[in-house]
mmCIF file of C-alpha atoms in Angstrom:
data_model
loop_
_atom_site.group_PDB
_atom_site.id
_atom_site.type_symbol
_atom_site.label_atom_id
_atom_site.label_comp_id
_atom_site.label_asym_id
_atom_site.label_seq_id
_atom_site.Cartn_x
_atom_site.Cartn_y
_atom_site.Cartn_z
ATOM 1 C CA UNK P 1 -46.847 -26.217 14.590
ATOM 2 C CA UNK P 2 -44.925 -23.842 12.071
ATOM 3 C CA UNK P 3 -43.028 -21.040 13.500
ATOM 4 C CA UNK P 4 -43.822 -18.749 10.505
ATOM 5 C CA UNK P 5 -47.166 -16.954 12.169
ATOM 6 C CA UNK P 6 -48.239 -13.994 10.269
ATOM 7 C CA UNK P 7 -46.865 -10.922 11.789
ATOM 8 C CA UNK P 8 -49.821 -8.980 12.182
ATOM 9 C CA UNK P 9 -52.691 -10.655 13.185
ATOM 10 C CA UNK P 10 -56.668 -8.848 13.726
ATOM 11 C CA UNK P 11 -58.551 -11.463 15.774
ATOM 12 C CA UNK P 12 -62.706 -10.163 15.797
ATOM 13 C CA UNK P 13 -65.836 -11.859 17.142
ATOM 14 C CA UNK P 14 -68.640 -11.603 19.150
ATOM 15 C CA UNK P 15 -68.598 -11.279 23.269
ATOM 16 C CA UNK P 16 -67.930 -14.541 24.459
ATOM 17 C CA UNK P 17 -66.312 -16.107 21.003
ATOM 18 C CA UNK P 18 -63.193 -16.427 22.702
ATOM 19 C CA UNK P 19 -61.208 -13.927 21.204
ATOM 20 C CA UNK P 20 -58.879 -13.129 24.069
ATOM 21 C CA UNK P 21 -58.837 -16.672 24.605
ATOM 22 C CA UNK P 22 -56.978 -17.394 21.302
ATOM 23 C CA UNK P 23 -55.408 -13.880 21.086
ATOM 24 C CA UNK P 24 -53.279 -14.468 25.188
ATOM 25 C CA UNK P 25 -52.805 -18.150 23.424
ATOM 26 C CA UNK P 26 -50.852 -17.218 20.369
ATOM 27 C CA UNK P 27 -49.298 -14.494 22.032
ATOM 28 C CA UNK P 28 -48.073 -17.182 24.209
ATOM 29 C CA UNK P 29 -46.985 -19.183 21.978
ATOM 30 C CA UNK P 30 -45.291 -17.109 19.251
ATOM 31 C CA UNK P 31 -44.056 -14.462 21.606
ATOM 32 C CA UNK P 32 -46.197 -12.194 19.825
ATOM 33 C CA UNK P 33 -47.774 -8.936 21.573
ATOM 34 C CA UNK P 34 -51.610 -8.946 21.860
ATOM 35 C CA UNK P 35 -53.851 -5.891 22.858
ATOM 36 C CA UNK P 36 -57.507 -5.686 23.662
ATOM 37 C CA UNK P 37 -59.424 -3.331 21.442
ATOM 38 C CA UNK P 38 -61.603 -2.606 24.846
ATOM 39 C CA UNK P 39 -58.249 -1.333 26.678
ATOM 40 C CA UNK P 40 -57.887 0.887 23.642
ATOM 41 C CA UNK P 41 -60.614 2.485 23.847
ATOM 42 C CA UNK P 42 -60.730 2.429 28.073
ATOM 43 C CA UNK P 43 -58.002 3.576 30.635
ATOM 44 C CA UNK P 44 -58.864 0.794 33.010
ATOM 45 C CA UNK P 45 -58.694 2.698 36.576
ATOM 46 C CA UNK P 46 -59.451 0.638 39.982
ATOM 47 C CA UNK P 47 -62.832 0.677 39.903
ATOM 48 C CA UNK P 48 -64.135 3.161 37.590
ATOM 49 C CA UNK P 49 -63.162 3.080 33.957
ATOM 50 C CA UNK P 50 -62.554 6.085 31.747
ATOM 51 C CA UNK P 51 -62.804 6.681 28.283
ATOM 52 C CA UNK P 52 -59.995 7.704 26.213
ATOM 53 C CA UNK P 53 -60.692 10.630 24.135
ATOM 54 C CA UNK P 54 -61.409 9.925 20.212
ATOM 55 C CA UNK P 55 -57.803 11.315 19.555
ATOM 56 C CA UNK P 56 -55.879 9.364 22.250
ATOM 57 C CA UNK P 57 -57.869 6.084 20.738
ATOM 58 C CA UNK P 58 -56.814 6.405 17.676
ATOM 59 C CA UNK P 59 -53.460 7.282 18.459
ATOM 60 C CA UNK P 60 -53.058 4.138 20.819
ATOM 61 C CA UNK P 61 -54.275 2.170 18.156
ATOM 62 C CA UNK P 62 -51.315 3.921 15.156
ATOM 63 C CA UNK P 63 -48.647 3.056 17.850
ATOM 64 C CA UNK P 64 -49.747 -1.013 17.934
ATOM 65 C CA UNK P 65 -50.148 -0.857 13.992
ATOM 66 C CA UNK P 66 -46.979 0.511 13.629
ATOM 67 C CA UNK P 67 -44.930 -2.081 15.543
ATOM 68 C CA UNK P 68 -43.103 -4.875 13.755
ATOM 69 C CA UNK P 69 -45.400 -7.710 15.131
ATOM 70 C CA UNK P 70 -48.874 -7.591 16.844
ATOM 71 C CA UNK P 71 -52.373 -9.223 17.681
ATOM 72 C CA UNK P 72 -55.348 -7.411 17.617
ATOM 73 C CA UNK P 73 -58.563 -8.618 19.098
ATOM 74 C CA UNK P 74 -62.046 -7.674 19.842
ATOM 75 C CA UNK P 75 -65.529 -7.155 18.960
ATOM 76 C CA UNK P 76 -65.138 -3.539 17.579
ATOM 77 C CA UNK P 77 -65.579 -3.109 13.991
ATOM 78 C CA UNK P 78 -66.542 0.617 13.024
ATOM 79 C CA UNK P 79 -64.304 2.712 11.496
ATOM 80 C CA UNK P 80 -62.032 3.690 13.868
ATOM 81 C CA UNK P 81 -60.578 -0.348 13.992
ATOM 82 C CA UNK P 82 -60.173 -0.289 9.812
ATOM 83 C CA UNK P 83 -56.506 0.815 10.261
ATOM 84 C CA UNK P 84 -56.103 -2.613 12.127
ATOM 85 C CA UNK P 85 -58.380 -4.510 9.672
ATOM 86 C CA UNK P 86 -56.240 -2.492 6.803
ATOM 87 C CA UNK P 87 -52.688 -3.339 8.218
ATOM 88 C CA UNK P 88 -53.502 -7.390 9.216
ATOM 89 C CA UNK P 89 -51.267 -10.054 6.996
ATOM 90 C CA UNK P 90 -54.132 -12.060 8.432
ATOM 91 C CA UNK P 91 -57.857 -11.619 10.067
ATOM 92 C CA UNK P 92 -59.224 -14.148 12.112
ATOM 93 C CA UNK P 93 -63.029 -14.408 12.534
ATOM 94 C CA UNK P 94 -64.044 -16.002 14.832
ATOM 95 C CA UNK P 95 -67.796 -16.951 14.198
ATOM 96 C CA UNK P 96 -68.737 -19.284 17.327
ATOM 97 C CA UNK P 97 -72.360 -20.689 17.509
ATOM 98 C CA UNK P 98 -74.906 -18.065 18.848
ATOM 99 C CA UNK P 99 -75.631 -20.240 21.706
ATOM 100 C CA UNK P 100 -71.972 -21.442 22.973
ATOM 101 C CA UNK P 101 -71.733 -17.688 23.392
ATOM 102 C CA UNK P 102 -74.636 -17.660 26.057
ATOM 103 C CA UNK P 103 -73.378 -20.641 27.674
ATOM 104 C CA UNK P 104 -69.350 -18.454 27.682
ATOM 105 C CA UNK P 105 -70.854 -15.202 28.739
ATOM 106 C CA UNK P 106 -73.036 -16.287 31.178
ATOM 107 C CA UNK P 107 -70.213 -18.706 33.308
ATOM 108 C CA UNK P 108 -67.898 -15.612 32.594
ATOM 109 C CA UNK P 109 -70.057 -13.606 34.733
ATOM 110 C CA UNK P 110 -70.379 -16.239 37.644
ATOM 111 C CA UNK P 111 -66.086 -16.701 37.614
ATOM 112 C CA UNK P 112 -65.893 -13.099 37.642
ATOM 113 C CA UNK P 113 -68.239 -12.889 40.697
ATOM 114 C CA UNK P 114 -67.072 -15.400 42.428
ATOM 115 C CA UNK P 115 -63.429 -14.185 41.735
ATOM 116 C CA UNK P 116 -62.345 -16.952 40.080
ATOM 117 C CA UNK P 117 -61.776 -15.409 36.496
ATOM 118 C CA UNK P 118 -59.966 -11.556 36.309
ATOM 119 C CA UNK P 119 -62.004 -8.997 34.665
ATOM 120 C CA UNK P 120 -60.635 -6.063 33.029
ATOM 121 C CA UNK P 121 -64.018 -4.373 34.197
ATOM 122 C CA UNK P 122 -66.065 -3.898 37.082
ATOM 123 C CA UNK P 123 -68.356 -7.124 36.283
ATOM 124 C CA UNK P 124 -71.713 -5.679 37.421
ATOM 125 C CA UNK P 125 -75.490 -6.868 36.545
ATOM 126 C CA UNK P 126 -76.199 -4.181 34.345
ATOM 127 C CA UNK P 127 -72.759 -5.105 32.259
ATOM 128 C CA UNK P 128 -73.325 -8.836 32.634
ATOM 129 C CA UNK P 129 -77.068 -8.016 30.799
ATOM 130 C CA UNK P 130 -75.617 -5.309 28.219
ATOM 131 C CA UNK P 131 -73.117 -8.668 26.967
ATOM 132 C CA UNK P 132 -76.464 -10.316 25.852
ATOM 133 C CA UNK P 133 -77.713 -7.165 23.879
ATOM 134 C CA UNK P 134 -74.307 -6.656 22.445
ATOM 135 C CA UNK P 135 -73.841 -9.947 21.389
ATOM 136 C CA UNK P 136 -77.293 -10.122 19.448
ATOM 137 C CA UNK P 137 -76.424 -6.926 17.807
ATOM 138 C CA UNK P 138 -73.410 -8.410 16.626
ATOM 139 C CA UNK P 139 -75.190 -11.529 15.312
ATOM 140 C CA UNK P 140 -77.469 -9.085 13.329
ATOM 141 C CA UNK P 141 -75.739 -6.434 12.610
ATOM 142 C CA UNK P 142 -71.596 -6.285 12.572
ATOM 143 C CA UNK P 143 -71.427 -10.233 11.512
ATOM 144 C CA UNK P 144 -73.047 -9.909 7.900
ATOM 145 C CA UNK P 145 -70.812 -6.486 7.188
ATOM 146 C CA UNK P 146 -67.691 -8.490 8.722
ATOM 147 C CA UNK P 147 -68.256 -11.360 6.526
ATOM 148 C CA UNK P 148 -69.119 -9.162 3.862
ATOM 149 C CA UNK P 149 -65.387 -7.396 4.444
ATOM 150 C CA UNK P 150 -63.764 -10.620 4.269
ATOM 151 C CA UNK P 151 -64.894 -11.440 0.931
ATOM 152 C CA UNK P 152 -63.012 -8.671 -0.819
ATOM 153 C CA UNK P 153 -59.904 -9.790 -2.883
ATOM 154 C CA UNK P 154 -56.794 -8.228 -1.025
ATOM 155 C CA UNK P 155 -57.906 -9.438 2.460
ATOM 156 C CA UNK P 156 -56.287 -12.731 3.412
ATOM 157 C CA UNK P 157 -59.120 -14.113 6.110
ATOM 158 C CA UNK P 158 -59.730 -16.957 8.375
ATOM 159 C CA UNK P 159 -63.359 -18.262 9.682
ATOM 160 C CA UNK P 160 -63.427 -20.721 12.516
ATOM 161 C CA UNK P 161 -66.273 -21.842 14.184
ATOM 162 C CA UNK P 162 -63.916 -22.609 17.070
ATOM 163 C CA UNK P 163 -60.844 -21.103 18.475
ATOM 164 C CA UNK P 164 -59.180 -24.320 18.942
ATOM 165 C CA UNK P 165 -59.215 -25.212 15.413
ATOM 166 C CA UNK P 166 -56.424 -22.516 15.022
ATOM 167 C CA UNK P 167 -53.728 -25.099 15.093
ATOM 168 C CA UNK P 168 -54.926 -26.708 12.455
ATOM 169 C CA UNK P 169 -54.107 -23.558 9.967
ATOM 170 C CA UNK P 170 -50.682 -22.845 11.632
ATOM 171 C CA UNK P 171 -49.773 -26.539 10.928
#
């Protein structure tokens, strides 16, 4: 695999696409930093989250754009996130089938429950059925305006159906 990653990299996809999954990977990897768009927005506290104010956000999120090298990843694509979108040598979307999602979010849940799989949340029933609603508004809603973005001329994009196909880019 070639050592010559882009430096700044904005990974975005649905819930359950596996975004975190390929951003902890090349992170791994390259020796690369990655941050969750969700722990920008949230100071995660034992068991009760709070939100960071709209100021602190977006001044979390100039202090990773700034740096030399970074990964970006999450589901968030309104305005605040452009900055990241803006500052990317290279977006990766990753548009998994509808249904793999399902199957990701739903076995996410269980590990979480069952304290198998970490959670950067309190994994609770009313979260675990908020995932569904979020990922059909995403389907419907942020994924024609993302691939809509990606089309424009200066933006240097990636689509993958599947997170794994990755190396096959980097090659």
């Amino acid at each position: 695999m070639n050592k010559n990653i882009p430096n700044k990299i904005h990974i975005i996809g649905s819930v359950g696409s596996g975004k975190t999954t390929l951003a902890r990977n090349l992170s791994r990897k390259y020796s690369v930093p990655y941050y969750e768009l969700d722990n920008v927005v949230w100071i995660r506290h034992g068991s009760e989250d709070i939100r960071r104010s709209d100021v602190e956000r977006d001044q979390y999120l100039e202090n990773i754009i700034r740096s030399d090298r970074w990964i970006v990843e999450g589901a968030h694509s309104h305005d605040w996130v452009f900055k990241s979108f803006q500052n990317a040598d290279l977006i990766i979307f990753l548009d998994t089938p509808y249904a793999l999602r399902i199957i990701r979010i739903t076995s996410r849940f269980i590990l979480q429950k069952l304290g198998i799989e970490k959670a950067n949340y309190n994994p609770t029933f009313n979260i675990f059925m908020k995932m569904f609603k979020w990922n059909a508004g995403f389907e419907k809603q942020s994924k024609p305006m993302i691939l809509n973005m990606l089309t424009q001329e200066n933006i240097k994009s990636l689509i993958l159906k599947d997170n794994r196909m990755i190396d096959q880019y980097f090659k």
